[in-house]
Coordinates of C-alpha atoms in Angstrom, one line a residue:
Chain A
X1 CA 0.3 -0.1 -0.1
X2 CA 2.7 2.3 1.2
X3 CA 5.2 1.3 -1.6
X4 CA 2.1 1.7 -4.1
X5 CA 1.5 5.1 -3.4
X6 CA 5.6 6.1 -3.4
X7 CA 5.7 4.2 -7.0
X8 CA 2.3 6.0 -8.4
X9 CA 3.9 10.1 -7.3
X10 CA 7.6 8.8 -8.7
X11 CA 5.6 8.0 -12.1
X12 CA 3.5 11.4 -12.0
X13 CA 6.9 13.1 -11.2
X14 CA 8.7 11.4 -14.4
X15 CA 5.3 12.5 -16.3
X16 CA 5.6 15.8 -15.7
X17 CA 9.2 16.2 -16.1
X18 CA 9.0 14.5 -19.3
X19 CA 5.8 16.6 -20.3
X20 CA 7.7 19.7 -19.8
X21 CA 11.0 18.6 -21.7
X22 CA 8.8 17.8 -24.8
X23 CA 6.6 21.3 -24.2
X24 CA 9.9 23.2 -24.5
X25 CA 11.0 21.3 -27.5
X26 CA 8.0 21.0 -29.5
X27 CA 6.7 24.6 -28.6
X28 CA 9.4 26.8 -30.3
X29 CA 9.3 24.3 -33.4
X30 CA 5.6 25.4 -34.0
X31 CA 6.2 28.7 -34.6
X32 CA 8.1 27.8 -37.4
X33 CA 10.9 30.2 -36.4
X34 CA 14.2 30.1 -36.5
X35 CA 16.0 31.4 -33.8
X36 CA 20.0 31.2 -35.0
X37 CA 18.8 32.7 -38.3
X38 CA 17.0 35.5 -36.4
X39 CA 19.6 36.3 -34.4
X40 CA 22.7 35.9 -37.0
X41 CA 20.5 38.4 -39.3
X42 CA 19.8 41.0 -36.5
X43 CA 23.5 40.8 -35.2
X44 CA 24.4 41.1 -38.9
X45 CA 21.9 44.2 -39.4
X46 CA 23.6 45.9 -36.2
X47 CA 26.7 45.5 -37.0
X48 CA 26.3 46.8 -41.1
X49 CA 27.9 43.7 -42.4
X50 CA 27.1 42.9 -45.8
X51 CA 24.3 40.0 -46.0
X52 CA 26.0 37.6 -48.4
X53 CA 27.1 34.9 -45.9
X54 CA 24.7 34.8 -43.5
X55 CA 23.3 31.5 -45.5
X56 CA 26.4 29.6 -45.1
X57 CA 26.9 30.7 -41.3
X58 CA 23.3 29.5 -40.6
X59 CA 24.0 26.1 -42.1
X60 CA 27.0 25.9 -40.8
X61 CA 25.4 26.5 -37.3
X62 CA 22.5 24.7 -38.2
X63 CA 24.9 21.2 -38.7
X64 CA 27.0 22.6 -35.2
X65 CA 23.5 22.4 -33.3
X66 CA 22.6 19.1 -35.2
X67 CA 19.2 21.0 -36.4
X68 CA 20.0 19.6 -39.7
X69 CA 18.8 16.2 -38.5
X70 CA 15.5 14.6 -38.2
X71 CA 13.2 16.1 -35.9
X72 CA 13.0 12.6 -34.0
X73 CA 16.8 12.3 -33.7
X74 CA 16.7 15.9 -32.2
X75 CA 14.1 15.2 -29.6
X76 CA 16.1 12.0 -28.4
X77 CA 19.1 14.1 -27.9
X78 CA 17.2 17.3 -26.4
X79 CA 16.0 14.8 -24.0
X80 CA 19.1 13.0 -23.6
X81 CA 20.9 16.1 -22.8
X82 CA 18.3 17.5 -20.2
X83 CA 18.5 14.7 -18.7
X84 CA 21.8 15.6 -17.9
X85 CA 21.0 19.3 -17.4
X86 CA 22.8 20.5 -20.2
X87 CA 20.8 23.5 -22.2
X88 CA 23.3 24.5 -23.9
X89 CA 24.9 28.1 -24.7
X90 CA 23.1 31.1 -24.2
X91 CA 22.9 33.3 -27.6
X92 CA 22.5 36.6 -25.6
X93 CA 26.0 36.0 -23.7
X94 CA 27.7 33.8 -26.2
X95 CA 30.6 32.2 -24.1
X96 CA 28.8 31.4 -21.1
X97 CA 26.4 28.6 -20.7
X98 CA 22.8 28.7 -19.7
X99 CA 23.4 26.8 -16.3
X100 CA 25.9 28.7 -15.9
X101 CA 23.9 32.2 -15.4
X102 CA 21.3 30.4 -13.7
X103 CA 23.5 28.7 -11.2
X104 CA 24.6 32.9 -10.9
X105 CA 20.7 33.5 -9.9
X106 CA 19.0 30.4 -8.4
X107 CA 21.1 31.2 -4.9
X108 CA 19.0 34.4 -5.0
X109 CA 15.3 33.5 -5.8
X110 CA 15.7 29.9 -3.9
X111 CA 17.0 32.2 -0.6
X112 CA 14.3 34.8 -0.9
X113 CA 11.8 32.2 -1.6
X114 CA 12.5 29.9 1.0
X115 CA 12.5 32.7 3.9
X116 CA 9.0 34.1 3.0
X117 CA 7.3 31.2 2.4
X118 CA 8.3 29.6 5.5
X119 CA 7.9 32.9 7.4
X120 CA 4.5 33.2 5.5
X121 CA 3.4 29.9 6.4
X122 CA 4.2 30.0 10.2
X123 CA 2.8 33.6 10.7
X124 CA -0.6 32.9 8.8
X125 CA -1.1 30.0 10.3
X126 CA -0.5 31.4 13.7
X127 CA -3.1 34.2 12.7
X128 CA -5.8 31.9 10.8
X129 CA -5.5 29.7 14.6
X130 CA -5.9 32.9 17.0
X131 CA -8.8 33.8 14.6
X132 CA -10.9 30.6 15.3
X133 CA -10.0 30.5 18.7
X134 CA -13.2 32.0 20.9
X135 CA -10.3 33.2 23.8
X136 CA -8.0 35.7 21.6
X137 CA -8.0 39.0 21.7
X138 CA -10.6 40.8 19.9
X139 CA -8.0 42.6 17.7
X140 CA -7.5 39.8 15.8
X141 CA -10.7 39.8 14.5
X142 CA -10.4 43.4 12.9
X143 CA -6.6 42.1 11.0
X144 CA -9.1 39.5 8.6
X145 CA -10.3 41.8 6.3
X146 CA -7.5 43.8 5.6
X147 CA -5.6 39.9 5.5
X148 CA -8.3 39.0 3.0
X149 CA -8.0 42.1 0.9
X150 CA -4.1 41.7 0.6
X151 CA -4.5 38.4 -0.7
X152 CA -6.6 39.1 -3.5
X153 CA -3.8 41.7 -4.8
X154 CA -1.3 40.4 -6.7
X155 CA 2.4 40.4 -5.5
X156 CA 4.2 42.7 -7.6
X157 CA 1.4 45.6 -7.4
X158 CA 1.8 45.4 -4.0
X159 CA 5.5 45.2 -4.0
X160 CA 5.3 48.5 -6.5
X161 CA 3.4 50.3 -3.4
X162 CA 6.0 49.4 -1.3
X163 CA 8.9 50.3 -3.5
X164 CA 7.2 54.2 -3.6
X165 CA 6.2 54.4 -0.4
X166 CA 9.3 53.1 1.7
X167 CA 12.0 53.2 -0.9
X168 CA 11.1 56.7 -2.9
X169 CA 9.0 58.6 -0.3
X170 CA 10.7 57.5 2.8
X171 CA 14.0 56.7 1.6
X172 CA 14.3 53.7 4.5
X173 CA 15.2 50.8 2.0
X174 CA 17.4 50.9 -1.5
X175 CA 15.3 51.4 -4.6
X176 CA 16.1 48.1 -6.3
X177 CA 18.7 45.8 -6.9
X178 CA 20.3 42.3 -4.3
X179 CA 23.0 44.4 -3.4
X180 CA 24.6 48.1 -3.6
X181 CA 25.7 48.0 -7.0
X182 CA 29.9 48.6 -6.8
X183 CA 30.3 45.9 -4.2
X184 CA 31.1 42.2 -5.2
X185 CA 29.4 39.7 -3.1
X186 CA 30.9 37.6 -0.6
X187 CA 30.9 36.7 2.4
X188 CA 31.4 39.4 5.2
X189 CA 29.3 40.7 7.4
X190 CA 28.6 43.7 5.7
X191 CA 27.5 42.2 2.7
X192 CA 25.1 40.1 4.3
X193 CA 23.5 43.2 6.1
X194 CA 23.5 44.7 2.7
X195 CA 21.8 41.9 0.7
X196 CA 19.2 41.4 3.7
X197 CA 18.5 45.5 3.3
X198 CA 17.4 44.9 -0.1
X199 CA 15.7 42.2 0.6
X200 CA 13.3 43.5 2.9
X201 CA 10.8 44.7 0.7
X202 CA 10.7 42.2 -1.9
X203 CA 10.5 39.2 1.2
X204 CA 7.4 41.6 2.6
X205 CA 5.4 42.2 -0.8
X206 CA 5.3 38.2 -1.0
X207 CA 5.1 38.0 3.1
X208 CA 1.6 40.3 3.0
X209 CA -0.1 38.7 0.0
X210 CA 0.6 35.2 1.1
X211 CA -0.7 35.5 4.4
X212 CA -4.2 36.0 4.3
X213 CA -3.8 32.5 2.3
X214 CA -2.4 30.5 4.9
X215 CA -4.6 32.3 8.0
X216 CA -7.6 31.3 5.8
X217 CA -6.8 27.8 5.3
X218 CA -5.9 27.4 9.2
X219 CA -9.0 29.0 10.2
X220 CA -11.4 26.8 8.4
X221 CA -9.0 23.7 9.9
X222 CA -9.2 25.4 13.1
X223 CA -13.2 25.5 13.3
X224 CA -13.4 21.6 12.3
X225 CA -10.9 20.6 15.1
X226 CA -12.7 22.7 17.9
X227 CA -15.7 20.9 16.8
X228 CA -14.1 17.9 17.7
X229 CA -15.1 15.2 20.9
X230 CA -11.2 15.4 21.9
X231 CA -11.4 18.7 22.0
X232 CA -14.6 18.9 24.6
X233 CA -13.2 16.1 26.3
X234 CA -9.8 18.1 27.0
X235 CA -12.0 21.2 28.1
X236 CA -13.9 19.4 30.3
X237 CA -10.6 17.9 32.1
X238 CA -10.0 21.2 32.6
X239 CA -6.6 21.6 30.8
X240 CA -5.0 24.9 30.8
X241 CA -6.5 27.1 28.0
X242 CA -2.8 27.6 26.2
X243 CA -2.5 24.0 26.3
X244 CA -5.6 23.3 24.8
X245 CA -4.8 25.8 22.0
X246 CA -1.1 24.4 21.1
X247 CA -1.4 20.8 22.0
X248 CA -4.7 19.8 21.1
X249 CA -6.0 22.3 18.4
X250 CA -2.9 23.6 16.7
X251 CA -1.2 20.0 16.2
X252 CA -4.2 18.8 14.8
X253 CA -5.2 21.5 12.2
X254 CA -1.9 22.4 11.3
X255 CA -1.2 18.8 9.6
X256 CA -3.5 19.2 7.0
X257 CA -2.6 22.8 6.0
X258 CA 1.1 21.4 5.1
X259 CA -0.5 19.9 2.1
X260 CA -1.7 23.2 0.8
X261 CA 2.3 24.2 1.0
X262 CA 2.9 21.6 -1.9
X263 CA -0.1 23.2 -3.9
X264 CA 0.7 27.0 -3.4
X265 CA 4.5 26.8 -4.1
X266 CA 3.6 26.6 -8.6
X267 CA 1.3 29.8 -7.3
X268 CA 4.0 31.7 -5.0
X269 CA 6.6 31.4 -7.4
X270 CA 5.1 32.6 -10.2
X271 CA 4.3 35.6 -8.2
X272 CA 7.9 35.7 -7.0
X273 CA 9.3 35.9 -10.2
X274 CA 7.4 38.6 -11.1
X275 CA 7.8 40.8 -7.8
X276 CA 12.2 39.9 -8.5
X277 CA 11.5 42.0 -11.8
X278 CA 9.3 44.7 -10.4
X279 CA 12.5 44.9 -7.5
X280 CA 15.5 44.2 -10.6
X281 CA 16.2 41.3 -7.7
X282 CA 19.2 39.5 -9.4
X283 CA 17.4 36.2 -9.2
X284 CA 15.9 33.8 -11.8
X285 CA 12.5 36.0 -12.7
X286 CA 15.0 39.0 -13.6
X287 CA 17.6 36.8 -15.5
X288 CA 14.7 35.7 -17.2
X289 CA 12.9 39.2 -17.5
X290 CA 16.2 39.8 -19.4
X291 CA 16.2 36.9 -21.6
X292 CA 13.0 37.3 -22.9
X293 CA 14.0 41.1 -23.7
X294 CA 17.1 39.8 -25.4
X295 CA 15.2 36.9 -26.9
X296 CA 17.4 34.6 -25.5
X297 CA 16.1 31.2 -26.7
X298 CA 18.0 28.7 -24.9
X299 CA 18.1 30.6 -22.1
X300 CA 14.4 31.1 -21.8
X301 CA 14.2 27.1 -22.1
X302 CA 16.6 26.5 -19.8
X303 CA 15.2 28.7 -16.8
X304 CA 11.4 27.2 -17.4
X305 CA 12.8 23.6 -17.4
X306 CA 14.7 24.2 -14.3
X307 CA 11.7 25.9 -12.6
X308 CA 9.4 23.2 -13.5
X309 CA 11.8 20.9 -12.0
X310 CA 12.3 22.4 -9.1
X311 CA 8.8 22.9 -8.1
X312 CA 8.0 19.5 -9.2
X313 CA 10.8 17.8 -7.1
X314 CA 9.6 20.1 -4.3
X315 CA 6.3 18.8 -4.5
X316 CA 7.2 14.9 -4.5
X317 CA 9.1 15.4 -1.5
X318 CA 6.6 17.2 0.4
X319 CA 3.7 14.7 -0.9
X320 CA 6.8 11.9 0.5
X321 CA 6.6 13.6 3.6
X322 CA 3.3 14.3 4.4
X323 CA 2.5 10.1 5.5
X324 CA 5.3 10.3 8.1
X325 CA 4.2 13.7 9.1
X326 CA 0.5 12.6 10.0
X327 CA -0.2 8.9 10.6
X328 CA -3.9 9.3 10.1
X329 CA -3.1 9.6 5.8
X330 CA -2.5 6.2 4.8
X331 CA -3.1 7.0 0.8
X332 CA -5.1 3.6 0.3
X333 CA -6.2 3.0 -3.2
X334 CA -9.4 5.1 -4.0
Chain B
X1 CA -33.8 38.6 -3.8
X2 CA -32.8 42.5 -1.9
X3 CA -33.3 40.6 1.6
X4 CA -30.8 37.6 0.5
X5 CA -27.9 40.2 -1.1
X6 CA -28.4 42.6 2.1
X7 CA -27.1 39.6 4.2
X8 CA -24.7 38.3 1.7
X9 CA -22.3 41.8 2.2
X10 CA -19.2 40.4 0.0
X11 CA -21.5 39.6 -2.9
X12 CA -22.5 43.3 -3.0
X13 CA -19.0 45.1 -2.0
X14 CA -17.6 42.6 -5.2
X15 CA -20.4 44.1 -8.1
X16 CA -20.1 47.5 -6.5
X17 CA -16.5 47.6 -6.8
X18 CA -16.5 45.8 -10.6
X19 CA -19.5 48.4 -11.5
X20 CA -17.3 51.3 -10.3
X21 CA -14.5 50.4 -12.7
X22 CA -17.2 49.6 -15.5
X23 CA -18.6 52.6 -14.5
X24 CA -15.2 54.6 -14.7
X25 CA -14.5 53.2 -18.6
X26 CA -18.1 53.5 -19.9
X27 CA -18.3 57.1 -19.0
X28 CA -14.8 57.8 -19.6
X29 CA -15.0 56.9 -23.2
X30 CA -18.0 59.5 -23.6
X31 CA -16.4 62.4 -21.5
X32 CA -13.1 62.2 -22.1
X33 CA -10.9 62.3 -25.6
X34 CA -9.8 58.6 -25.8
X35 CA -7.4 59.3 -29.0
X36 CA -5.1 60.8 -26.5
X37 CA -3.9 57.5 -25.5
X38 CA -2.0 57.0 -28.1
X39 CA 2.4 57.5 -28.0
X40 CA 3.2 61.5 -28.9
X41 CA -0.6 62.6 -28.4
X42 CA 0.7 65.0 -25.5
X43 CA 3.6 66.4 -23.9
X44 CA 5.4 63.8 -21.9
X45 CA 6.4 63.1 -18.3
X46 CA 3.7 65.8 -16.8
X47 CA 2.4 65.5 -13.7
X48 CA -1.5 65.5 -13.1
X49 CA -2.6 69.1 -14.2
X50 CA -6.3 70.5 -15.3
X51 CA -5.4 69.3 -19.0
X52 CA -4.1 66.0 -18.2
X53 CA -5.9 64.8 -14.8
X54 CA -3.7 61.8 -14.4
X55 CA -0.6 63.1 -16.2
X56 CA 1.5 61.9 -19.0
X57 CA 3.9 59.1 -19.7
X58 CA 7.4 59.2 -21.1
X59 CA 5.9 58.6 -24.3
X60 CA 3.3 61.2 -24.4
X61 CA 0.4 58.9 -23.8
X62 CA -2.3 61.0 -21.4
X63 CA -2.8 58.5 -18.7
X64 CA -6.7 59.2 -18.0
X65 CA -7.4 58.3 -21.8
X66 CA -4.9 55.3 -21.2
X67 CA -6.9 54.0 -18.3
X68 CA -10.1 54.5 -20.0
X69 CA -9.1 52.4 -23.4
X70 CA -7.1 49.9 -20.9
X71 CA -9.3 49.0 -18.4
X72 CA -12.0 46.8 -21.1
X73 CA -9.2 45.5 -22.8
X74 CA -7.6 44.2 -19.4
X75 CA -11.2 42.8 -18.8
X76 CA -12.1 41.5 -22.1
X77 CA -9.0 39.2 -21.4
X78 CA -10.0 38.2 -18.9
X79 CA -13.6 37.4 -19.6
X80 CA -12.6 35.5 -22.8
X81 CA -10.1 33.6 -21.6
X82 CA -12.3 32.7 -18.3
X83 CA -15.4 32.2 -20.5
X84 CA -13.5 29.3 -22.8
X85 CA -11.9 27.9 -19.5
X86 CA -15.1 27.0 -18.1
X87 CA -16.5 26.0 -21.2
X88 CA -14.2 23.3 -22.2
X89 CA -13.6 22.6 -18.1
X90 CA -17.1 21.9 -17.9
X91 CA -17.3 19.5 -20.8
X92 CA -14.4 18.0 -19.7
X93 CA -15.5 17.9 -16.7
X94 CA -18.8 16.5 -17.4
X95 CA -17.7 13.5 -19.8
X96 CA -14.6 12.7 -17.1
X97 CA -16.7 12.5 -13.9
X98 CA -19.9 11.1 -15.9
X99 CA -18.5 8.6 -18.2
X100 CA -15.7 7.5 -15.7
X101 CA -13.3 4.4 -17.0
X102 CA -10.7 5.2 -19.3
X103 CA -11.9 8.8 -20.4
X104 CA -11.7 9.9 -16.8
X105 CA -7.9 8.6 -16.1
X106 CA -6.3 10.4 -19.5
X107 CA -8.6 13.5 -18.6
X108 CA -7.4 13.6 -14.7
X109 CA -3.9 12.5 -15.5
X110 CA -3.8 15.5 -17.8
X111 CA -5.4 17.8 -15.1
X112 CA -2.9 16.3 -12.6
X113 CA 0.1 16.9 -14.8
X114 CA -0.8 20.1 -15.7
X115 CA -1.7 21.9 -12.8
X116 CA 1.9 21.1 -11.0
X117 CA 3.5 22.8 -13.6
X118 CA 3.5 26.7 -13.0
X119 CA 1.1 28.1 -15.4
X120 CA 2.8 31.2 -16.2
X121 CA 5.8 29.3 -17.2
X122 CA 4.2 27.6 -20.0
X123 CA 2.4 30.7 -20.9
X124 CA 5.4 32.5 -20.9
X125 CA 7.3 29.3 -23.4
X126 CA 3.7 29.9 -25.5
X127 CA 4.0 33.6 -25.8
X128 CA 7.6 33.3 -26.7
X129 CA 7.0 31.2 -29.6
X130 CA 4.3 32.8 -31.1
X131 CA 5.7 36.2 -30.3
X132 CA 5.8 37.8 -33.7
X133 CA 2.6 39.8 -33.3
X134 CA 0.4 38.9 -30.4
X135 CA -3.4 40.8 -30.6
X136 CA -5.1 41.5 -27.7
X137 CA -7.5 38.4 -28.8
X138 CA -4.4 36.4 -29.3
X139 CA -3.3 36.8 -26.2
X140 CA -6.6 35.7 -24.5
X141 CA -6.6 32.9 -26.3
X142 CA -2.8 32.2 -25.1
X143 CA -4.1 32.7 -21.5
X144 CA -7.2 30.6 -22.1
X145 CA -5.0 27.6 -23.3
X146 CA -4.4 26.2 -19.9
X147 CA -7.5 28.2 -17.8
X148 CA -9.4 24.9 -18.2
X149 CA -7.1 23.0 -15.9
X150 CA -8.5 24.2 -12.6
X151 CA -12.1 24.3 -13.7
X152 CA -12.2 20.8 -15.1
X153 CA -10.7 19.5 -11.6
X154 CA -13.4 21.9 -9.6
X155 CA -16.2 21.1 -11.8
X156 CA -15.2 17.3 -11.8
X157 CA -15.8 17.1 -8.6
X158 CA -18.6 18.7 -7.9
X159 CA -20.1 16.5 -10.4
X160 CA -19.3 13.6 -8.8
X161 CA -21.1 14.6 -5.5
X162 CA -23.8 15.8 -7.2
X163 CA -23.9 12.9 -9.5
X164 CA -24.7 10.3 -6.4
X165 CA -27.7 12.0 -4.9
X166 CA -30.9 10.6 -5.0
X167 CA -32.8 12.7 -7.8
X168 CA -30.3 11.4 -10.1
X169 CA -31.4 7.9 -9.3
X170 CA -35.1 8.4 -9.4
X171 CA -34.1 10.2 -13.2
X172 CA -32.3 7.4 -14.1
X173 CA -34.9 5.0 -12.9
X174 CA -38.0 6.8 -14.3
X175 CA -35.7 5.6 -17.9
X176 CA -34.0 8.7 -18.7
X177 CA -31.5 9.1 -21.1
X178 CA -27.7 9.9 -20.0
X179 CA -28.0 13.4 -22.0
X180 CA -31.3 14.4 -20.2
X181 CA -29.9 13.0 -16.6
X182 CA -26.5 15.7 -17.4
X183 CA -28.7 18.5 -19.1
X184 CA -32.1 18.6 -16.7
X185 CA -30.5 17.2 -14.3
X186 CA -27.1 17.8 -13.4
X187 CA -26.5 21.3 -15.1
X188 CA -29.5 23.2 -12.9
X189 CA -27.5 22.1 -9.9
X190 CA -24.0 23.1 -11.2
X191 CA -24.9 26.7 -11.9
X192 CA -23.9 28.4 -9.3
X193 CA -20.9 26.0 -9.1
X194 CA -20.4 27.0 -12.7
X195 CA -20.5 30.7 -11.7
X196 CA -18.1 30.7 -9.0
X197 CA -15.9 28.7 -11.3
X198 CA -16.0 31.4 -13.8
X199 CA -15.5 34.7 -11.9
X200 CA -12.4 32.5 -10.5
X201 CA -11.3 31.9 -13.8
X202 CA -11.5 35.1 -14.9
X203 CA -9.2 36.6 -12.1
X204 CA -6.9 33.7 -12.7
X205 CA -6.7 34.9 -16.3
X206 CA -6.3 38.7 -16.0
X207 CA -3.6 37.8 -13.3
X208 CA -1.6 35.2 -16.2
X209 CA -2.2 37.7 -18.5
X210 CA -0.7 40.7 -16.4
X211 CA 2.0 38.3 -15.6
X212 CA 2.8 37.8 -19.2
X213 CA 2.7 41.6 -19.7
X214 CA 4.6 42.9 -17.0
X215 CA 7.5 40.4 -18.0
X216 CA 7.4 41.9 -21.4
X217 CA 5.5 39.4 -23.7
X218 CA 2.5 41.3 -23.9
X219 CA 0.4 43.1 -27.1
X220 CA 3.1 46.1 -27.4
X221 CA 0.7 48.1 -29.4
X222 CA -2.2 48.1 -27.3
X223 CA -2.7 50.0 -24.2
X224 CA -3.7 47.9 -21.2
X225 CA -3.2 47.8 -18.1
X226 CA -0.6 45.1 -17.6
X227 CA 1.1 47.0 -20.4
X228 CA 0.9 50.4 -18.6
X229 CA 2.8 48.3 -15.9
X230 CA 5.5 47.4 -18.1
X231 CA 6.3 50.6 -19.3
X232 CA 6.5 51.8 -16.0
X233 CA 9.0 49.0 -15.4
X234 CA 10.8 49.4 -18.1
X235 CA 11.2 53.0 -18.0
X236 CA 12.1 53.1 -14.4
X237 CA 9.3 55.5 -13.2
X238 CA 9.4 54.6 -9.9
X239 CA 13.3 56.1 -9.9
X240 CA 11.9 59.6 -10.7
X241 CA 9.2 58.9 -8.9
X242 CA 6.5 59.5 -11.3
X243 CA 3.5 58.2 -9.1
X244 CA 0.9 59.2 -11.2
X245 CA 2.1 56.5 -13.6
X246 CA 1.6 53.9 -12.0
X247 CA -0.8 54.5 -9.3
X248 CA -4.1 54.2 -11.4
X249 CA -3.5 51.3 -13.0
X250 CA -2.3 49.7 -9.6
X251 CA -5.9 51.4 -8.1
X252 CA -7.9 49.7 -10.9
X253 CA -6.3 46.0 -11.0
X254 CA -6.7 45.8 -7.2
X255 CA -10.1 47.2 -7.3
X256 CA -10.9 44.2 -10.0
X257 CA -9.2 41.4 -8.1
X258 CA -10.9 42.4 -4.7
X259 CA -14.3 42.8 -6.6
X260 CA -13.7 39.7 -8.3
X261 CA -12.6 37.9 -4.8
X262 CA -15.6 39.0 -2.9
X263 CA -17.9 37.7 -5.5
X264 CA -16.7 34.7 -5.7
X265 CA -17.0 34.4 -1.8
X266 CA -20.3 35.4 -2.4
X267 CA -21.3 32.9 -5.0
X268 CA -19.3 30.3 -2.3
X269 CA -22.0 31.4 0.3
X270 CA -25.1 31.4 -2.5
X271 CA -23.8 28.1 -3.7
X272 CA -22.9 26.2 -0.4
X273 CA -26.5 27.1 1.8
X274 CA -24.7 25.0 4.7
X275 CA -21.8 28.4 5.6
X276 CA -25.2 30.4 5.2
X277 CA -25.0 33.3 7.6
X278 CA -28.0 32.8 10.0
X279 CA -31.1 35.2 9.6

C-alpha cells in the first residue's frame, strides 16, 4: 500500500518532467521560427555587415547544433541533454552556458522564496488559528478583512506600492537590486547586511500578499478541529487554555495545512518571479525577464525547465513526507 | 432577492467595486478624448494637471485616456479566457465524471500533470513561440490554453458529488437518457458552482495576462493595464517618482481583483447554503 503510493507519485513526477521537456522542445518548433537565423540576421543588421555570407553561416550553425537532422533524432538528443541538465549556450551572452547563468541567480531566488514561504506559513497559520480561537484577543478579528483583501492583490503590485512608499518617499530601503552596485558578493558581515536590507521589501511584498491564504486555510481547519470530541473532552478535563490551543488544536489543524504548501508552491513562485522583475532582484525571475528582452531562446527554455523541475521535485518531496508527518493519512487506493 | 443581497455582504461589495470600474471605463469613453491614449499625443512626463488629470507618461500618452482604453481591454482578456476555460472545463468535467473509466483517467491525469507545472512558465514559453505579432485577442487565447485545468478539476469533483444524489437515481430509474440527466438534472444544480468557477477563472486569467505583460510578452501596441505597468518598469518610472504613472493601473487592478475575490466568496456562500449566515 505504502509502496504503491510512492511508485505512483514517482511515475507522476517522471511524467511531469517529461511533459515539460517535450513542451520545451516542440512549442518553439511549432512557430516555425529559426532563432539562430534571426539572431545572425539581427547581429548582421546591427553591425552593418554585408548579408551575403549569412546563408552559409546559418547552415554551418545548424550543422553544429544538429538542427539539420530529422526531428525525432533532435528530440532524443534533446531529452538526453536535458537529463544531464545540459541546456547549451546562451545566445545573447555567447560564451556563457545557460547552466552557468542560472547558477548565479538561483541562490538568490531560493533564499528569498524559502524564507518568505516559511515565514508566511508560520505567521499565517498562527494568525488563522487565533482567528478561529474564541478566547483570542478582540483585535485579531479586525485583522482578517485587511488580510483577505491583501491576499487578493498580486504580489508585484503590492511590491510597486511598497517601493514607492518605503524606498522612494521615506528612503528607508534601497530602490532596487540585491546588493549595492559596486560591491562584490563576498561572505562578509557587511555584505550580508547589505543583502538583507535589499531583500526586505521584496520579501515583505510576498509575505503580506500570501499571509491571508494561510490564515484562511488555518481558520477553516481550526473550526473543524474545535468541533471534535477530544476538544470537548480536554476542556472538560480542565486543561489549561494554552495547552488546549497549542497541543490539542494547533497540532491537529496544522497537518492538513502542510498539504496546501505543495499546492501553493507553483503559485508563490510565479508571483515571486514578477516581484523580482519589479525590484530588479538578481534572481531567476529577473534573468528570465532579460532573456525575454534579448530573445535568448536557450536561456528561456533552460530557466522554464529548471523551475518546473524544482517545483515538481519540491512537490514530490512534500508528498512523500506527509505520511510521515500525519499518521492519519494512509493513502489507500481509491 | 434584495433581502438576501443585504445579508450576503461580500457579493454586494464585489459587484459594487466591479460596477465602479465599468462605470469609469464607460463614462470615461463618453466624456474624455480617448485618442490621447496614443503615444506622442501630449507632452511627456507631466504630473497631473487640469489638462491631463492623471498626468502623461514618458511616451506622451495621456494616462486618463490610457486607463479608459486599457481597463476594458484587460477585462476583455480575462472574460474571454475565463469563458473559454470554464466552457472547456465543464465539458471535460462532465464527460470525465459522468462516464468514468479510461476517459476519466486520461482527463484526470492531464489535469494533474498540468496543474503541477506553474502556469505562468508554460504561458511564457507559448507566448515566446508565437511572439511575432501578439494581438489582444491572441493574448486571451494564449491565456485560455491553460485556463481550463483548474475549472475541470473543481467542476469534476462537484459533478461526482451531484451524481450520487437521490434525484439522479430517480431520474435514471424513470428512464431518462444520459443526455437528459446531464442537461436537465445535473446542469441546473451545477450552475451556481459554474458561476463561482467562472469568476475565479476570470481572475486567474487577468492575473496571468498581467504577468505575461509585465515580463514583456504582452501586446506592445495595446494600452492594457498590464502593459502600462510594463512601461513603468521599462522606463524606471519609480526612480523618477512618477507616482501618477503607476498608481492608476495599480488601483484599478486592485479594485478588479478584490471585486472578483469578494464576488466569488459571495457566490460560494450562495452555492453552499450550509455556510450561509443565519438570518
